[in-house]
Amino acid sequence: MTPADQPRRRGRPTTPLLSQEKITQAAVELTNLRGYAALTMSALARRLEVAPSALYNHVKSKRQLLLWIQDHVNMEIDCSDFGVRPWDVALESWARSYRDAYARHSPLVPVIAVTPIAGSPHTVAMYERVAAGLRAGGWPDDQVMDVVVAVESFVLGSALDATAPDGIFDVPIDQAPALAEVVGARVGRDAARAAFDLGLATVLAGLRDRLKALGG
Amino acid sequence: MTPADQPRRRGRPTTPLLSQEKITQAAVELTNLRGYAALTMSALARRLEVAPSALYNHVKSKRQLLLWIQDHVNMEIDCSDFGVRPWDVALESWARSYRDAYARHSPLVPVIAVTPIAGSPHTVAMYERVAAGLRAGGWPDDQVMDVVVAVESFVLGSALDATAPDGIFDVPIDQAPALAEVVGARVGRDAARAAFDLGLATVLAGLRDRLKALGG
DNA sequence: ACCTGAACACCGTTCAAGT
DNA sequence: ACCTGAACACCGTTCAAGT
């Protein structure tokens, strides 16, 4: 089964230079190295040592490329606790790794929100595991997706917030005294992470209460 | 004080065709009519009956235009309950009108998240009122901004989610049985709103508990 | 000071032509 | 089937020239 065994049609080699995997890989590397502003069909083609138009033999559009990247990023999200640990513990580790992944890929956030998941196999697999885990945890079927979407909304909003520059709320004291005071009262460190931690703890506590109230 | 009273410098009339207010107004109308994809410097100029390059005498860049729109949209957000009703009631009406406003302007969401508020007067005024209201409600200074940012993250994530098409989670049963089941179990209606309602109720309940635990 | 018209650099995408 | 090179439509932005 070496290439030599396969009958060669006359002419050029049949192995294409490009593939979905190669293109996605190169695109992810490019964003990691130079950010999403540098993710251009031209730049991507240059990185793959190919003409820009060659990409269109494999990917339908730049939007589709972004969906490939999204599915790849979703592979990094940790949903392994679902089904093995309590639902709330699993939800917490899922939310944390979800936020961290998209904090590094925030330009994908607006794309996720409006794209059907059906075409993204790893994404479907992730939601399947999350849904099964919440059901097993005692959540009624008709509320599972509401819980998932609510947590996801908080996570994606937090991922955007994580990209905010320091001092985004800085303002002259005389112009907004109360605001200036509470902004100054935050301890130094990572403000976005502190807000995420507070919010996540709040959401989890609220969900536990809600499920308890349902159970009886 | 009619125009005739003002000494005319010789030559052209001194009243400019454009201004920040006129440009912002026209831009908002354009997005309401045809969506953000149609908000182009050319299209905006056409609507104002002016050459595209004329815009740049008033606005630095398209990004700055988006910030003007953002400040204008923030005027629609209702923070009037802060200071007059209990903090949690005010937080709820604020969150609801915030979500609704940005559901209609979702392309602004990624812009908000990373832009200092100082240059947007109405935005600063809004946060000032929210901060003062939470303080008056008993929240300690060093947690006020964490609460604000956490709620805001949920709100903005929900605003993006509100733009999602129906059936975004639809998937073949054999490929993801648990997911297909819980997706099918949702009652018809507005799925995004149901998730937002559940999430908001959860966040508010969690915050009330947290403040109570702090108070003693 | 403010507007016009022409120009620029760059973008995603298409397509005829080659192998 | 897959790649190249040229071309297209459109984008935000700049700038010399006019008044």
Coordinates of C-alpha atoms (C1' of nucleotides) in Angstrom, one line a residue:
Chain A
M1 CA 0.0 0.0 0.0
T2 CA 2.9 2.4 -0.6
P3 CA 2.2 5.1 -3.0
A4 CA 4.1 3.1 -5.6
D5 CA 1.4 0.4 -5.5
Q6 CA -1.2 2.8 -6.5
P7 CA -1.6 3.2 -10.3
R8 CA -0.4 6.6 -11.2
R9 CA -2.6 8.4 -13.7
R10 CA -0.2 10.0 -16.1
G11 CA 0.9 13.5 -15.4
R12 CA 1.0 15.4 -12.1
P13 CA 1.2 13.8 -8.7
T14 CA -2.3 13.2 -7.2
T15 CA -1.5 14.3 -3.6
P16 CA -2.9 17.8 -3.1
L17 CA -0.9 20.5 -1.4
L18 CA -3.8 21.5 0.8
S19 CA -6.4 19.9 3.0
Q20 CA -8.9 21.0 5.7
E21 CA -6.4 19.9 8.4
K22 CA -3.4 21.7 7.0
I23 CA -5.4 24.9 6.4
T24 CA -7.0 24.9 9.9
Q25 CA -3.6 24.2 11.5
A26 CA -1.9 27.0 9.6
A27 CA -4.7 29.4 10.4
V28 CA -4.6 28.6 14.1
E29 CA -0.8 29.1 14.1
L30 CA -1.2 32.4 12.3
T31 CA -3.6 33.7 14.9
N32 CA -1.5 32.5 17.8
L33 CA 1.5 34.2 16.3
R34 CA 0.1 37.5 15.0
G35 CA -3.5 37.7 16.1
Y36 CA -6.8 37.6 14.2
A37 CA -6.2 40.9 12.4
A38 CA -3.4 39.1 10.6
L39 CA -5.6 36.2 9.6
T40 CA -6.0 37.1 5.9
M41 CA -6.6 34.8 3.1
S42 CA -3.5 36.2 1.5
A43 CA -1.4 35.8 4.6
L44 CA -2.7 32.3 5.1
A45 CA -1.9 31.3 1.5
R46 CA 1.6 32.8 1.9
R47 CA 2.1 30.7 5.1
L48 CA 1.1 27.6 3.1
E49 CA 3.3 28.6 0.2
V50 CA 0.4 28.7 -2.2
A51 CA -1.6 31.2 -4.2
P52 CA -4.6 32.8 -2.4
S53 CA -7.0 31.5 -5.0
A54 CA -5.8 27.9 -4.3
L55 CA -7.5 28.0 -0.9
Y56 CA -10.9 28.2 -2.5
N57 CA -10.5 24.7 -3.9
H58 CA -10.8 23.5 -0.3
V59 CA -12.7 26.1 1.8
K60 CA -15.9 27.8 0.7
S61 CA -15.2 31.2 2.3
K62 CA -13.4 32.9 5.1
R63 CA -16.4 32.4 7.2
Q64 CA -16.2 28.6 6.8
L65 CA -12.5 28.8 7.7
L66 CA -13.5 30.5 10.9
L67 CA -15.9 27.6 11.6
W68 CA -13.1 25.1 11.1
I69 CA -11.0 27.0 13.6
Q70 CA -13.9 27.2 16.0
D71 CA -14.4 23.5 16.0
H72 CA -10.7 23.1 16.6
V73 CA -10.7 25.5 19.5
N74 CA -13.7 23.6 21.0
M75 CA -11.6 20.5 21.2
E76 CA -9.5 22.3 23.9
I77 CA -12.5 22.8 26.1
D78 CA -12.6 20.3 29.0
C79 CA -15.9 18.6 29.4
S80 CA -14.4 15.4 30.8
D81 CA -15.9 15.9 34.3
F82 CA -19.4 15.4 33.0
G83 CA -20.7 12.0 33.9
V84 CA -17.9 11.3 36.3
R85 CA -18.2 14.1 38.9
P86 CA -21.2 16.0 40.2
W87 CA -22.9 18.2 37.6
D88 CA -22.0 21.5 39.3
V89 CA -18.3 20.6 39.6
A90 CA -18.3 19.5 36.0
L91 CA -20.1 22.7 35.0
E92 CA -17.5 24.8 36.7
S93 CA -14.4 23.2 35.1
W94 CA -16.2 23.3 31.7
A95 CA -17.0 27.0 32.1
R96 CA -13.4 27.8 33.2
S97 CA -11.7 26.1 30.3
Y98 CA -14.4 27.4 27.9
R99 CA -13.7 31.0 29.0
D100 CA -9.9 30.6 28.8
A101 CA -10.1 29.1 25.3
Y102 CA -12.2 31.9 23.9
A103 CA -10.3 34.6 25.7
R104 CA -7.5 33.6 23.3
H105 CA -9.9 33.5 20.3
S106 CA -12.3 36.3 21.1
P107 CA -13.0 37.3 17.5
L108 CA -14.7 33.9 17.2
V109 CA -17.3 34.8 19.8
P110 CA -19.7 36.6 17.6
V111 CA -19.4 33.8 15.0
I112 CA -20.2 31.0 17.5
A113 CA -23.3 32.7 18.7
V114 CA -25.1 32.6 15.4
T115 CA -23.8 29.4 13.8
P116 CA -25.6 26.0 13.8
I117 CA -23.4 23.4 15.5
A118 CA -24.4 20.6 13.2
G119 CA -21.4 21.0 10.8
S120 CA -18.9 20.9 13.7
P121 CA -18.4 17.4 14.9
H122 CA -16.3 18.1 18.0
T123 CA -18.7 20.8 19.0
V124 CA -21.6 18.5 18.8
A125 CA -19.7 15.9 20.8
M126 CA -19.1 18.5 23.5
Y127 CA -22.7 19.5 23.8
E128 CA -23.8 15.9 23.9
R129 CA -21.6 15.2 26.9
V130 CA -22.7 18.4 28.7
A131 CA -26.4 17.6 28.0
A132 CA -26.1 14.0 29.2
G133 CA -24.2 15.2 32.3
L134 CA -26.8 17.7 33.3
R135 CA -29.6 15.2 32.8
A136 CA -27.8 12.7 34.9
G137 CA -27.4 15.4 37.6
G138 CA -31.2 15.6 37.9
W139 CA -32.0 18.6 35.6
P140 CA -35.4 18.2 33.8
D141 CA -35.1 17.9 30.1
D142 CA -36.9 21.1 29.3
Q143 CA -34.5 23.2 31.3
V144 CA -31.2 21.6 30.3
M145 CA -30.6 23.8 27.2
D146 CA -31.6 26.9 29.1
V147 CA -28.9 26.2 31.7
V148 CA -26.4 25.4 29.0
V149 CA -27.2 28.6 27.1
A150 CA -27.3 30.8 30.2
V151 CA -23.9 29.6 31.3
E152 CA -22.5 29.9 27.8
S153 CA -23.7 33.4 27.5
F154 CA -21.9 34.3 30.7
V155 CA -18.8 32.5 29.6
L156 CA -18.6 34.1 26.2
G157 CA -19.3 37.6 27.6
S158 CA -16.5 37.0 30.1
A159 CA -14.2 35.9 27.3
L160 CA -14.8 39.2 25.6
D161 CA -14.3 41.0 28.8
A162 CA -11.0 39.2 29.4
T163 CA -9.6 41.0 26.3
A164 CA -10.4 44.5 27.7
P165 CA -7.4 46.7 28.4
D166 CA -6.5 47.8 32.0
G167 CA -8.2 50.9 33.1
I168 CA -11.2 50.6 30.8
F169 CA -13.4 52.1 33.6
D170 CA -11.0 54.8 34.6
V171 CA -12.7 58.2 34.8
P172 CA -12.1 61.6 36.4
I173 CA -13.3 61.7 40.0
D174 CA -15.3 64.9 39.6
Q175 CA -17.2 63.5 36.7
A176 CA -18.3 60.3 38.3
P177 CA -17.3 60.1 42.0
A178 CA -19.0 56.9 43.0
L179 CA -17.7 55.1 39.9
A180 CA -14.2 56.4 40.4
E181 CA -14.2 55.2 44.0
V182 CA -15.4 51.7 43.4
V183 CA -13.0 51.3 40.4
G184 CA -10.2 52.4 42.7
A185 CA -11.3 50.0 45.4
R186 CA -10.5 46.9 43.3
V187 CA -7.3 45.3 44.3
G188 CA -4.7 45.4 41.6
R189 CA -4.5 41.9 40.0
D190 CA -6.6 40.6 37.2
A191 CA -9.9 42.5 37.3
A192 CA -11.5 40.4 34.6
R193 CA -10.7 37.2 36.3
A194 CA -12.0 38.5 39.6
A195 CA -15.3 39.4 38.0
F196 CA -15.5 36.0 36.3
D197 CA -14.8 34.2 39.5
L198 CA -17.5 36.1 41.4
G199 CA -20.0 35.6 38.5
L200 CA -19.3 31.9 38.1
A201 CA -19.6 31.3 41.9
T202 CA -22.9 33.2 41.9
V203 CA -24.3 31.4 38.9
L204 CA -23.4 28.0 40.3
A205 CA -24.9 28.8 43.7
G206 CA -28.0 30.0 42.0
L207 CA -28.3 26.9 39.9
R208 CA -27.8 24.6 42.9
D209 CA -30.6 26.3 44.7
R210 CA -32.9 26.2 41.7
L211 CA -32.4 22.5 41.2
K212 CA -32.9 21.8 44.9
A213 CA -36.2 23.8 44.8
L214 CA -37.3 21.7 41.8
G215 CA -36.4 18.4 43.4
G216 CA -38.3 18.8 46.7
Chain B
M1 CA -29.3 86.4 17.4
T2 CA -30.6 85.3 14.1
P3 CA -28.0 84.2 11.6
A4 CA -28.2 87.7 10.0
D5 CA -26.9 89.2 13.2
Q6 CA -23.7 87.3 13.0
P7 CA -21.0 89.0 10.9
R8 CA -20.6 86.9 7.8
R9 CA -17.0 86.3 6.7
R10 CA -16.9 86.8 3.0
G11 CA -17.5 83.8 0.8
R12 CA -19.1 80.5 1.7
P13 CA -21.7 80.0 4.4
T14 CA -20.1 79.0 7.7
T15 CA -22.7 76.4 8.8
P16 CA -21.2 73.0 8.1
L17 CA -23.3 70.3 6.5
L18 CA -22.1 67.7 9.0
S19 CA -21.8 67.3 12.7
Q20 CA -21.3 64.5 15.2
E21 CA -25.1 64.5 16.0
K22 CA -26.1 64.3 12.3
I23 CA -23.6 61.6 11.5
T24 CA -24.6 59.5 14.5
Q25 CA -28.2 59.9 13.8
A26 CA -27.9 58.9 10.2
A27 CA -25.7 55.9 11.1
V28 CA -28.2 54.6 13.6
E29 CA -31.0 55.0 11.1
L30 CA -29.0 53.2 8.5
T31 CA -28.4 50.2 10.8
N32 CA -32.0 50.1 11.9
L33 CA -33.1 50.1 8.3
R34 CA -30.6 47.8 6.7
G35 CA -28.4 46.3 9.4
Y36 CA -24.8 46.7 10.3
A37 CA -23.5 45.0 7.1
A38 CA -24.9 48.0 5.3
L39 CA -23.2 50.5 7.5
T40 CA -20.4 51.6 5.2
M41 CA -18.7 55.0 5.1
S42 CA -19.8 55.3 1.5
A43 CA -23.4 54.4 2.3
L44 CA -23.4 56.7 5.3
A45 CA -22.1 59.5 3.1
R46 CA -24.7 58.8 0.4
R47 CA -27.4 59.1 3.1
L48 CA -26.0 62.4 4.2
E49 CA -25.7 63.5 0.6
V50 CA -22.0 64.2 0.9
A51 CA -18.8 62.7 -0.4
P52 CA -17.3 59.9 1.6
S53 CA -14.2 61.8 2.3
A54 CA -16.2 64.7 3.9
L55 CA -17.0 62.4 6.8
Y56 CA -13.3 62.4 7.8
N57 CA -13.5 66.1 8.6
H58 CA -15.7 65.1 11.6
V59 CA -15.0 61.5 12.6
K60 CA -11.5 60.1 12.9
S61 CA -12.3 56.6 11.7
K62 CA -15.1 54.1 11.4
R63 CA -14.2 52.7 14.8
Q64 CA -14.8 56.1 16.3
L65 CA -18.2 56.3 14.5
L66 CA -19.1 53.0 16.2
L67 CA -18.2 54.5 19.6
W68 CA -20.6 57.4 18.9
I69 CA -23.3 54.9 18.1
Q70 CA -22.5 52.9 21.2
D71 CA -22.8 56.0 23.4
H72 CA -26.1 56.7 21.7
V73 CA -27.4 53.2 22.2
N74 CA -26.4 53.3 25.9
M75 CA -28.8 56.3 26.3
E76 CA -31.7 53.8 25.7
I77 CA -30.6 51.6 28.6
D78 CA -32.9 52.1 31.6
C79 CA -30.9 52.6 34.9
S80 CA -33.6 54.8 36.4
D81 CA -34.4 52.3 39.1
F82 CA -31.0 52.7 40.8
G83 CA -31.3 54.8 43.9
V84 CA -35.1 54.7 44.0
R85 CA -35.9 51.0 44.2
P86 CA -33.9 48.1 45.9
W87 CA -30.6 47.3 44.2
D88 CA -31.7 43.9 42.9
V89 CA -34.9 45.2 41.4
A90 CA -32.9 48.0 39.7
L91 CA -30.3 45.5 38.5
E92 CA -32.9 43.4 36.9
S93 CA -34.6 46.2 34.9
W94 CA -31.2 47.5 34.0
A95 CA -30.0 44.0 32.7
R96 CA -33.2 43.5 30.7
S97 CA -33.1 46.8 28.9
Y98 CA -29.4 46.4 28.4
R99 CA -29.8 43.1 26.7
D100 CA -32.7 44.3 24.6
A101 CA -30.7 47.3 23.4
Y102 CA -27.7 45.3 22.3
A103 CA -29.7 42.5 20.8
R104 CA -30.6 45.1 18.3
H105 CA -26.9 46.3 18.0
S106 CA -25.0 43.0 18.5
P107 CA -22.1 44.0 16.2
L108 CA -21.2 46.6 18.8
V109 CA -20.8 44.0 21.5
P110 CA -17.1 43.1 20.7
V111 CA -16.4 46.9 20.5
I112 CA -17.8 47.7 23.9
A113 CA -15.8 45.1 25.7
V114 CA -12.5 46.6 24.8
T115 CA -13.1 50.3 24.7
P116 CA -12.4 52.7 27.6
I117 CA -15.6 54.4 28.7
A118 CA -14.0 57.8 29.4
G119 CA -14.8 59.3 25.9
S120 CA -18.5 58.4 26.1
P121 CA -20.4 60.8 28.4
H122 CA -23.7 59.0 28.6
T123 CA -21.9 55.7 29.2
V124 CA -20.0 57.2 32.1
A125 CA -23.3 58.6 33.5
M126 CA -24.9 55.2 33.4
Y127 CA -22.1 53.4 35.2
E128 CA -22.0 56.2 37.8
R129 CA -25.7 55.6 38.6
V130 CA -25.3 51.8 38.7
A131 CA -22.2 52.1 41.0
A132 CA -23.9 54.5 43.3
G133 CA -27.0 52.3 43.4
L134 CA -25.1 49.1 44.3
R135 CA -23.2 50.9 47.0
A136 CA -26.4 52.3 48.5
G137 CA -27.7 48.7 48.4
G138 CA -25.0 47.6 50.7
W139 CA -22.4 46.2 48.4
P140 CA -18.8 46.7 49.6
D141 CA -16.7 49.0 47.4
D142 CA -14.2 46.4 46.3
Q143 CA -17.0 44.1 44.9
V144 CA -19.2 46.6 43.1
M145 CA -17.3 46.5 39.8
D146 CA -17.0 42.7 39.9
V147 CA -20.8 42.6 40.2
V148 CA -21.3 45.1 37.4
V149 CA -18.8 43.3 35.1
A150 CA -20.2 39.9 35.9
V151 CA -23.8 40.9 35.1
E152 CA -22.6 42.8 32.0
S153 CA -20.8 39.8 30.7
F154 CA -23.9 37.7 31.1
V155 CA -26.0 40.5 29.5
L156 CA -23.7 40.9 26.5
G157 CA -23.3 37.2 25.9
S158 CA -27.1 36.9 26.0
A159 CA -27.4 39.8 23.5
L160 CA -25.3 37.8 21.1
D161 CA -27.3 34.7 21.8
A162 CA -30.5 36.6 21.0
T163 CA -29.3 37.0 17.4
A164 CA -28.9 33.2 16.9
P165 CA -31.1 31.5 14.3
D166 CA -33.8 29.0 15.4
G167 CA -32.6 25.5 15.4
I168 CA -29.0 26.4 16.1
F169 CA -28.6 23.2 18.2
D170 CA -30.5 20.9 15.9
V171 CA -28.6 17.7 15.4
P172 CA -29.3 14.2 14.1
I173 CA -30.7 11.9 17.0
D174 CA -28.3 9.1 16.3
Q175 CA -25.3 11.4 16.4
A176 CA -26.1 13.0 19.8
P177 CA -29.1 11.4 21.4
A178 CA -29.2 13.2 24.8
L179 CA -28.6 16.6 23.1
A180 CA -31.4 15.9 20.5
E181 CA -33.7 15.0 23.3
V182 CA -33.2 18.0 25.5
V183 CA -33.3 20.3 22.5
G184 CA -36.6 18.8 21.5
A185 CA -37.9 19.2 25.0
R186 CA -37.8 23.0 25.0
V187 CA -41.2 24.5 24.5
G188 CA -41.5 26.3 21.2
R189 CA -41.4 30.0 21.9
D190 CA -38.3 32.2 22.2
A191 CA -35.5 29.9 23.3
A192 CA -33.0 32.7 23.8
R193 CA -35.3 34.7 26.0
A194 CA -36.1 31.6 28.1
A195 CA -32.4 31.0 28.7
F196 CA -31.9 34.7 29.5
D197 CA -34.8 34.7 32.0
L198 CA -33.5 31.6 33.7
G199 CA -29.9 32.9 33.8
L200 CA -30.9 36.3 35.1
A201 CA -33.1 34.9 37.9
T202 CA -30.2 32.6 38.8
V203 CA -27.7 35.4 38.9
L204 CA -30.0 37.7 41.0
A205 CA -30.7 34.9 43.5
G206 CA -27.1 34.1 43.8
L207 CA -26.2 37.8 44.3
R208 CA -28.8 38.3 47.0
D209 CA -27.5 35.2 48.9
R210 CA -23.9 36.5 48.5
L211 CA -24.8 39.9 49.9
K212 CA -26.8 38.4 52.7
A213 CA -23.8 36.2 53.6
L214 CA -21.6 39.3 53.7
G215 CA -23.9 41.4 55.8
G216 CA -24.3 38.9 58.7
Chain C
dA1 C1' -13.0 75.3 8.0
dC2 C1' -15.1 72.2 5.3
dC3 C1' -16.2 69.9 0.9
dT4 C1' -15.0 67.3 -3.7
dG5 C1' -12.8 64.1 -6.7
dA6 C1' -9.1 61.2 -7.6
dA7 C1' -6.2 57.9 -5.8
dC8 C1' -4.2 54.2 -2.6
dA9 C1' -3.6 50.0 -0.2
dC10 C1' -5.9 46.1 1.0
dC11 C1' -9.7 42.8 1.3
dG12 C1' -12.3 38.5 -0.1
dT13 C1' -13.5 36.1 -4.2
dT14 C1' -14.0 34.5 -9.2
dC15 C1' -12.4 32.5 -13.3
dA16 C1' -10.0 31.2 -17.4
dA17 C1' -5.9 28.9 -18.3
dG18 C1' -2.7 25.4 -17.4
dT19 C1' -1.1 20.5 -15.8
Chain D
dA1 C1' -8.6 17.5 -9.3
dC2 C1' -5.9 21.1 -8.1
dC3 C1' -3.0 25.1 -8.8
dT4 C1' -1.5 29.9 -10.9
dG5 C1' -2.1 34.6 -12.3
dA6 C1' -5.0 38.2 -13.5
dA7 C1' -9.0 40.5 -12.6
dC8 C1' -13.2 42.3 -10.0
dA9 C1' -16.0 44.7 -6.7
dC10 C1' -15.7 46.8 -2.5
dC11 C1' -13.7 48.6 1.7
dG12 C1' -11.6 52.4 4.8
dT13 C1' -8.7 56.2 4.3
dT14 C1' -5.6 60.1 2.4
dC15 C1' -4.8 64.2 0.1
dA16 C1' -4.3 68.0 -3.2
dA17 C1' -7.4 71.2 -4.9
dG18 C1' -11.1 74.2 -4.5
dT19 C1' -14.3 77.8 -1.9

